[in-house]
Amino acid sequence: MTDIGLTLAHLHPASEWTLDGDDYAGLTWLSDTPKPTEQEIADAYPVAVKAVAAKEKARVKALSDARAFALSLGFTPAMLAVMYPQLTEAPSE
Amino acid sequence: MAVTPVGNPYVESSDLVANYPGASEALAERIDIVGVNPFANAGARSTAIPSPTEGMMSSLNDTDEVQRYDGATWKLVGGKVLQVVSAANTSTFGMASATFTDITSLTVTTAALASTGSRVKITVSLGKVSIANLGGASAAFRLMRDAIPIALGDAAGSRVLASFATVPNIRSNDNYGGGGYSFTFVDSPSTTSAVVYKLQMATEGGTQGYINRTVNDTNASPLYLARTASTITVEEIA
C-alpha cells in the first residue's frame, strides 16, 4: 500500500494537504500548486521509501557513533541510559 | 379511636371533630406544596395547578423529569443529558499545514438545542499524534463551534492560541509517535439552533503530522507502531 503522506513529504515537501484515511480519495490539496495524481504518487513511493530508509540508516549510524564516542569518554551504559536516553533507542526498522 | 399527632396546624388529638374537614384541607394543600406531584405532561400540570407557588415540585411522566417552580417558570431539578452526538476516526488523518485546518472526520453536528441556556460538553480524545522530526516540532489543536474557535488560551504576545498542543517531537525516530491526548470543554452557545463542533490541527512549519499512526507508519508489530482510534463526543446538558 502506498503511504501517501510519506510520499508527499518527499515529493512535495513544502506543500500543504490533508489526508483522511490511507487512500488517495481522502487527499485534499491545500497548496496553490497542482494536486499530484494518484499515479504520480504511486510512482514516487518507492523513491520515498528509499529516502526514508536512508535517513533511518543515517540515524542509526549517528546514534551508534555517538554512543561509541560517549563510551570512549568514560560514560557507562547505565549513565547513558539516564543522561542520554536517545542513545539507547533501539533501531525501529 | 386514638389519633396520632402529626403536628400543627394539622389534626391533633385535642382537635374537635368539627375541625377535621378544615384540617384535612389544610393538609392536602400542604402536600400540594411540598410533595412531588405526578402529571402526564406539562399541560395536565397547568390545568391542575393554574397558579403554582414558588417551591412547588412536580414530576412529568412524558419526559421523566422532576421540576421545581421558581416563581416564574418550572425548571428541571438537577441536570439531564438531552442529546449525545459522537464521531470516531478509526482510520488515520494526516496533514501538512501550519494553518489550522479542519479534521473532517472529527466533526459533529448536534440536533437543535433545547434552550439558549443549554450547556454543551465537548470531549475530544486522540489515540495518537505524531509529528515528523523537525528539531522539536509540535502540533496544535483548536476546538471550533461552527467557524468560531473556542476553548483557547488567553492572548499572550505573538504566541499561537490553541486549545491544546502536543509535546515537541525531540526524538530522532519518526516511528516514535507522541502520546494520546484528551481535552474537555463546557460550552455555552446561547442558541437553539443546531451547532457544528469540530477539531482543527496545525503542524510546526507545515511538516507532516498524523493522528492514529506514526509518521513512518512501519508495518510491524511493536506497540509503538500501533494504530489507534480518536473520537469527539458532544453532550447537551439541560
Short mmCIF file of C-alpha atoms in Angstrom, two decimals:
data_model
loop_
_atom_site.label_atom_id
_atom_site.label_comp_id
_atom_site.label_asym_id
_atom_site.label_seq_id
_atom_site.Cartn_x
_atom_site.Cartn_y
_atom_site.Cartn_z
CA MET A 1 0.00 0.00 0.00
CA THR A 2 1.35 3.39 -0.96
CA ASP A 3 1.95 5.67 2.02
CA ILE A 4 0.62 8.89 0.54
CA GLY A 5 1.72 11.18 3.38
CA LEU A 6 5.23 9.83 3.43
CA THR A 7 5.45 10.16 -0.36
CA LEU A 8 4.14 13.73 -0.39
CA ALA A 9 6.68 14.75 2.25
CA HIS A 10 9.37 13.54 -0.14
CA LEU A 11 7.79 14.63 -3.43
CA HIS A 12 6.36 17.99 -2.34
CA PRO A 13 7.98 18.86 1.00
CA ALA A 14 6.66 22.43 1.02
CA SER A 15 3.08 21.59 0.06
CA GLU A 16 0.02 21.76 2.30
CA TRP A 17 -2.53 18.97 2.35
CA THR A 18 -4.79 16.85 4.49
CA LEU A 19 -5.36 13.14 4.17
CA ASP A 20 -8.42 11.43 5.62
CA GLY A 21 -7.60 7.75 5.81
CA ASP A 22 -4.94 6.00 3.81
CA ASP A 23 -6.37 6.31 0.29
CA TYR A 24 -5.94 8.91 -2.45
CA ALA A 25 -9.67 9.69 -2.27
CA GLY A 26 -9.07 11.23 1.14
CA LEU A 27 -6.38 13.64 -0.10
CA THR A 28 -7.29 17.33 -0.05
CA TRP A 29 -4.72 19.59 -1.67
CA LEU A 30 -4.39 22.95 0.11
CA SER A 31 -1.46 24.40 -1.83
CA ASP A 32 -1.78 26.50 -4.97
CA THR A 33 0.35 24.03 -6.90
CA PRO A 34 -1.34 21.27 -8.91
CA LYS A 35 -2.50 18.30 -6.90
CA PRO A 36 -0.34 15.27 -7.75
CA THR A 37 -2.16 12.42 -9.40
CA GLU A 38 -2.56 9.04 -7.76
CA GLN A 39 -0.19 7.62 -10.37
CA GLU A 40 2.47 10.25 -9.69
CA ILE A 41 2.32 9.41 -6.01
CA ALA A 42 2.44 5.68 -6.68
CA ASP A 43 5.47 6.17 -8.95
CA ALA A 44 7.27 8.29 -6.34
CA TYR A 45 6.52 5.98 -3.43
CA PRO A 46 9.48 3.58 -3.91
CA VAL A 47 11.84 6.54 -4.09
CA ALA A 48 10.33 7.99 -0.92
CA VAL A 49 10.70 4.66 0.86
CA LYS A 50 14.37 4.52 -0.12
CA ALA A 51 14.83 8.08 1.15
CA VAL A 52 13.22 7.20 4.48
CA ALA A 53 15.36 4.07 4.72
CA ALA A 54 18.48 6.08 4.00
CA LYS A 55 17.50 8.63 6.62
CA GLU A 56 16.88 5.84 9.11
CA LYS A 57 20.21 4.21 8.31
CA ALA A 58 21.97 7.52 8.86
CA ARG A 59 20.08 7.99 12.12
CA VAL A 60 21.07 4.58 13.42
CA LYS A 61 24.71 5.16 12.43
CA ALA A 62 24.74 8.55 14.12
CA LEU A 63 23.30 7.01 17.27
CA SER A 64 25.86 4.23 17.18
CA ASP A 65 28.73 6.68 16.61
CA ALA A 66 27.53 8.95 19.40
CA ARG A 67 27.18 6.02 21.78
CA ALA A 68 30.65 4.72 20.96
CA PHE A 69 32.09 8.19 21.42
CA ALA A 70 30.36 8.62 24.78
CA LEU A 71 31.63 5.23 25.98
CA SER A 72 35.15 6.18 24.89
CA LEU A 73 34.88 9.24 27.10
CA GLY A 74 34.22 7.03 30.12
CA PHE A 75 30.42 7.08 30.32
CA THR A 76 28.92 3.73 31.28
CA PRO A 77 25.80 2.31 29.55
CA ALA A 78 23.84 2.93 32.78
CA MET A 79 24.94 6.58 32.80
CA LEU A 80 23.97 6.99 29.14
CA ALA A 81 20.55 5.48 29.80
CA VAL A 82 19.88 8.18 32.37
CA MET A 83 21.61 11.14 30.77
CA TYR A 84 21.10 10.49 27.07
CA PRO A 85 18.22 8.04 26.66
CA GLN A 86 18.14 8.69 22.90
CA LEU A 87 21.48 6.93 22.65
CA THR A 88 19.83 3.78 23.95
CA GLU A 89 16.96 3.86 21.47
CA ALA A 90 16.62 0.64 19.61
CA PRO A 91 16.59 0.78 15.83
CA SER A 92 12.97 0.79 14.71
CA GLU A 93 13.16 -0.93 11.38
CA MET B 1 -60.06 5.82 68.44
CA ALA B 2 -56.60 7.13 69.14
CA VAL B 3 -55.36 9.88 66.82
CA THR B 4 -51.66 10.09 66.03
CA PRO B 5 -50.43 13.68 66.23
CA VAL B 6 -48.81 14.94 63.02
CA GLY B 7 -48.01 18.43 64.24
CA ASN B 8 -49.70 21.82 63.90
CA PRO B 9 -51.63 23.03 62.01
CA TYR B 10 -52.93 19.58 61.31
CA VAL B 11 -55.16 17.21 63.22
CA GLU B 12 -54.18 16.54 66.79
CA SER B 13 -55.82 14.52 69.49
CA SER B 14 -57.06 17.70 71.10
CA ASP B 15 -58.89 18.86 67.95
CA LEU B 16 -62.63 18.84 67.81
CA VAL B 17 -64.21 16.51 65.29
CA ALA B 18 -65.85 19.57 63.78
CA ASN B 19 -62.43 20.89 62.79
CA TYR B 20 -61.40 17.75 60.86
CA PRO B 21 -62.62 18.89 57.39
CA GLY B 22 -60.69 22.15 57.59
CA ALA B 23 -57.59 20.46 58.94
CA SER B 24 -57.72 17.81 56.21
CA GLU B 25 -58.00 20.51 53.53
CA ALA B 26 -55.01 22.31 55.00
CA LEU B 27 -53.09 19.04 54.97
CA ALA B 28 -53.99 18.42 51.33
CA GLU B 29 -52.92 21.94 50.35
CA ARG B 30 -49.66 21.47 52.18
CA ILE B 31 -48.99 18.21 50.35
CA ASP B 32 -49.58 20.04 47.07
CA ILE B 33 -46.84 22.46 48.03
CA VAL B 34 -44.22 20.15 49.49
CA GLY B 35 -44.99 16.91 47.65
CA VAL B 36 -43.78 15.83 44.23
CA ASN B 37 -47.00 15.50 42.29
CA PRO B 38 -47.07 13.36 39.16
CA PHE B 39 -48.68 14.56 35.92
CA ALA B 40 -48.94 13.05 32.48
CA ASN B 41 -47.34 16.13 30.95
CA ALA B 42 -46.85 19.88 31.41
CA GLY B 43 -50.32 20.62 30.04
CA ALA B 44 -52.01 18.42 32.60
CA ARG B 45 -49.99 20.12 35.28
CA SER B 46 -51.07 23.61 34.12
CA THR B 47 -54.69 22.51 34.25
CA ALA B 48 -54.33 21.07 37.74
CA ILE B 49 -52.13 23.87 39.08
CA PRO B 50 -53.02 27.08 37.22
CA SER B 51 -51.33 29.26 39.83
CA PRO B 52 -48.32 27.41 41.21
CA THR B 53 -46.47 28.60 44.28
CA GLU B 54 -42.71 29.06 44.36
CA GLY B 55 -41.07 25.90 45.60
CA MET B 56 -43.70 23.51 44.26
CA MET B 57 -42.37 20.28 42.82
CA SER B 58 -43.84 18.08 40.12
CA SER B 59 -42.85 15.12 38.03
CA LEU B 60 -43.76 14.71 34.35
CA ASN B 61 -44.40 11.21 33.14
CA ASP B 62 -43.84 12.00 29.45
CA THR B 63 -40.28 13.30 29.92
CA ASP B 64 -39.38 11.55 33.18
CA GLU B 65 -38.40 14.90 34.66
CA VAL B 66 -38.72 16.36 38.14
CA GLN B 67 -39.31 20.11 38.01
CA ARG B 68 -39.46 22.92 40.57
CA TYR B 69 -41.47 26.14 40.20
CA ASP B 70 -39.15 29.10 40.82
CA GLY B 71 -41.91 31.70 40.99
CA ALA B 72 -41.92 32.30 37.24
CA THR B 73 -41.33 29.01 35.42
CA TRP B 74 -40.99 25.31 36.02
CA LYS B 75 -37.33 24.36 35.93
CA LEU B 76 -35.66 20.98 35.73
CA VAL B 77 -34.27 19.78 39.03
CA GLY B 78 -30.66 18.68 38.66
CA GLY B 79 -29.27 18.18 35.16
CA LYS B 80 -30.08 15.95 32.27
CA VAL B 81 -28.25 14.88 29.14
CA LEU B 82 -30.58 15.87 26.33
CA GLN B 83 -28.56 14.56 23.40
CA VAL B 84 -25.27 12.88 22.66
CA VAL B 85 -23.55 13.13 19.29
CA SER B 86 -20.25 11.41 18.60
CA ALA B 87 -17.84 10.78 15.76
CA ALA B 88 -14.96 8.36 15.66
CA ASN B 89 -11.96 8.22 13.38
CA THR B 90 -10.76 4.64 13.37
CA SER B 91 -8.66 5.20 10.27
CA THR B 92 -5.91 7.81 10.10
CA PHE B 93 -5.66 11.52 9.44
CA GLY B 94 -2.59 13.22 8.05
CA MET B 95 -1.79 16.80 7.21
CA ALA B 96 0.97 19.21 6.35
CA SER B 97 -0.02 22.79 7.09
CA ALA B 98 0.97 25.43 9.61
CA THR B 99 -2.54 26.88 9.24
CA PHE B 100 -5.28 25.41 11.41
CA THR B 101 -7.20 23.03 9.17
CA ASP B 102 -10.38 21.01 9.78
CA ILE B 103 -10.09 17.38 10.71
CA THR B 104 -13.20 16.41 8.79
CA SER B 105 -13.59 13.03 10.44
CA LEU B 106 -13.70 14.64 13.89
CA THR B 107 -16.67 16.89 13.18
CA VAL B 108 -20.15 16.51 14.67
CA THR B 109 -23.42 18.38 14.22
CA THR B 110 -25.91 18.50 17.07
CA ALA B 111 -29.67 18.49 16.68
CA ALA B 112 -31.38 21.80 17.54
CA LEU B 113 -30.55 22.69 21.13
CA ALA B 114 -33.40 22.61 23.66
CA SER B 115 -32.86 26.11 25.01
CA THR B 116 -30.46 29.04 24.94
CA GLY B 117 -29.46 28.05 28.46
CA SER B 118 -28.21 24.63 27.42
CA ARG B 119 -24.60 23.88 28.10
CA VAL B 120 -22.64 21.63 25.78
CA LYS B 121 -19.83 19.39 26.95
CA ILE B 122 -17.30 18.53 24.26
CA THR B 123 -14.79 15.74 24.82
CA VAL B 124 -12.00 15.10 22.35
CA SER B 125 -9.80 12.04 22.62
CA LEU B 126 -6.89 11.46 20.25
CA GLY B 127 -5.38 7.99 20.37
CA LYS B 128 -2.03 9.07 18.98
CA VAL B 129 -0.50 12.21 17.49
CA SER B 130 2.80 12.07 15.64
CA ILE B 131 4.87 14.83 14.06
CA ALA B 132 7.80 14.45 11.72
CA ASN B 133 11.03 15.31 13.43
CA LEU B 134 11.86 18.91 12.66
CA GLY B 135 14.08 19.81 15.56
CA GLY B 136 11.31 19.71 18.14
CA ALA B 137 8.15 20.11 16.09
CA SER B 138 4.72 20.23 17.72
CA ALA B 139 1.13 20.05 16.59
CA ALA B 140 -1.56 22.33 18.00
CA PHE B 141 -5.32 21.83 18.04
CA ARG B 142 -8.28 24.19 18.16
CA LEU B 143 -11.81 23.30 19.15
CA MET B 144 -14.33 25.06 16.91
CA ARG B 145 -18.01 25.93 17.29
CA ASP B 146 -19.16 26.46 13.71
CA ALA B 147 -16.48 28.85 12.39
CA ILE B 148 -15.52 30.23 15.81
CA PRO B 149 -12.53 28.94 17.77
CA ILE B 150 -13.46 28.19 21.37
CA ALA B 151 -11.55 27.00 24.41
CA LEU B 152 -8.40 28.92 23.51
CA GLY B 153 -5.68 30.10 25.84
CA ASP B 154 -5.57 33.83 26.59
CA ALA B 155 -3.72 36.13 24.19
CA ALA B 156 -0.08 36.45 25.18
CA GLY B 157 2.15 38.30 22.75
CA SER B 158 2.77 36.57 19.47
CA ARG B 159 2.08 33.10 20.83
CA VAL B 160 -0.29 30.91 18.86
CA LEU B 161 -3.59 30.40 20.67
CA ALA B 162 -4.79 26.82 20.77
CA SER B 163 -6.99 24.53 22.81
CA PHE B 164 -4.17 22.08 23.36
CA ALA B 165 -0.82 21.18 21.83
CA THR B 166 1.49 18.21 21.76
CA VAL B 167 4.80 17.67 23.44
CA PRO B 168 7.51 18.58 20.90
CA ASN B 169 8.98 15.69 18.99
CA ILE B 170 12.56 15.69 20.21
CA ARG B 171 13.17 12.07 19.33
CA SER B 172 15.17 11.28 16.26
CA ASN B 173 12.95 8.42 15.20
CA ASP B 174 9.86 9.13 13.11
CA ASN B 175 8.34 5.85 14.26
CA TYR B 176 8.09 7.13 17.81
CA GLY B 177 4.75 8.86 17.82
CA GLY B 178 3.54 11.14 20.55
CA GLY B 179 1.05 10.03 23.13
CA GLY B 180 -2.70 10.17 23.27
CA TYR B 181 -4.45 13.38 24.20
CA SER B 182 -7.79 14.11 25.85
CA PHE B 183 -9.45 17.51 26.11
CA THR B 184 -12.80 18.51 27.62
CA PHE B 185 -14.61 21.85 27.44
CA VAL B 186 -18.07 23.01 28.51
CA ASP B 187 -19.53 25.50 26.03
CA SER B 188 -22.48 27.87 26.41
CA PRO B 189 -23.51 28.50 22.81
CA SER B 190 -26.67 30.52 23.72
CA THR B 191 -28.66 29.30 20.74
CA THR B 192 -31.46 26.91 19.95
CA SER B 193 -30.03 26.12 16.52
CA ALA B 194 -28.03 23.06 15.60
CA VAL B 195 -24.32 23.56 16.22
CA VAL B 196 -21.26 22.13 14.48
CA TYR B 197 -18.32 21.23 16.69
CA LYS B 198 -15.04 20.22 15.11
CA LEU B 199 -11.34 19.94 15.74
CA GLN B 200 -8.65 21.74 13.75
CA MET B 201 -4.98 20.87 13.61
CA ALA B 202 -1.82 22.73 12.62
CA THR B 203 1.75 21.43 12.44
CA GLU B 204 5.03 23.17 13.08
CA GLY B 205 6.31 24.71 9.87
CA GLY B 206 3.76 22.69 7.92
CA THR B 207 5.64 19.47 8.48
CA GLN B 208 3.83 16.12 8.34
CA GLY B 209 1.57 15.34 11.26
CA TYR B 210 -0.71 12.38 11.83
CA ILE B 211 -3.47 11.15 14.07
CA ASN B 212 -3.76 7.44 14.89
CA ARG B 213 -0.43 6.49 13.27
CA THR B 214 3.26 7.27 13.46
CA VAL B 215 4.98 9.30 10.75
CA ASN B 216 6.87 6.40 9.21
CA ASP B 217 3.99 4.01 9.98
CA THR B 218 6.21 0.97 9.56
CA ASN B 219 4.21 -2.22 9.08
CA ALA B 220 5.41 -4.19 12.12
CA SER B 221 4.11 -5.41 15.46
CA PRO B 222 5.81 -3.30 18.17
CA LEU B 223 3.24 -1.43 20.24
CA TYR B 224 4.80 1.94 19.43
CA LEU B 225 3.60 1.35 15.86
CA ALA B 226 0.04 0.60 16.94
CA ARG B 227 -2.78 2.19 15.00
CA THR B 228 -5.28 3.89 17.34
CA ALA B 229 -8.74 5.48 17.31
CA SER B 230 -9.81 9.06 18.02
CA THR B 231 -13.19 10.47 18.98
CA ILE B 232 -15.17 13.64 19.54
CA THR B 233 -18.27 13.46 21.74
CA VAL B 234 -20.76 16.27 22.33
CA GLU B 235 -23.38 16.20 25.11
CA GLU B 236 -26.13 18.79 25.53
CA ILE B 237 -26.80 19.28 29.25
CA ALA B 238 -30.09 20.83 30.37
#
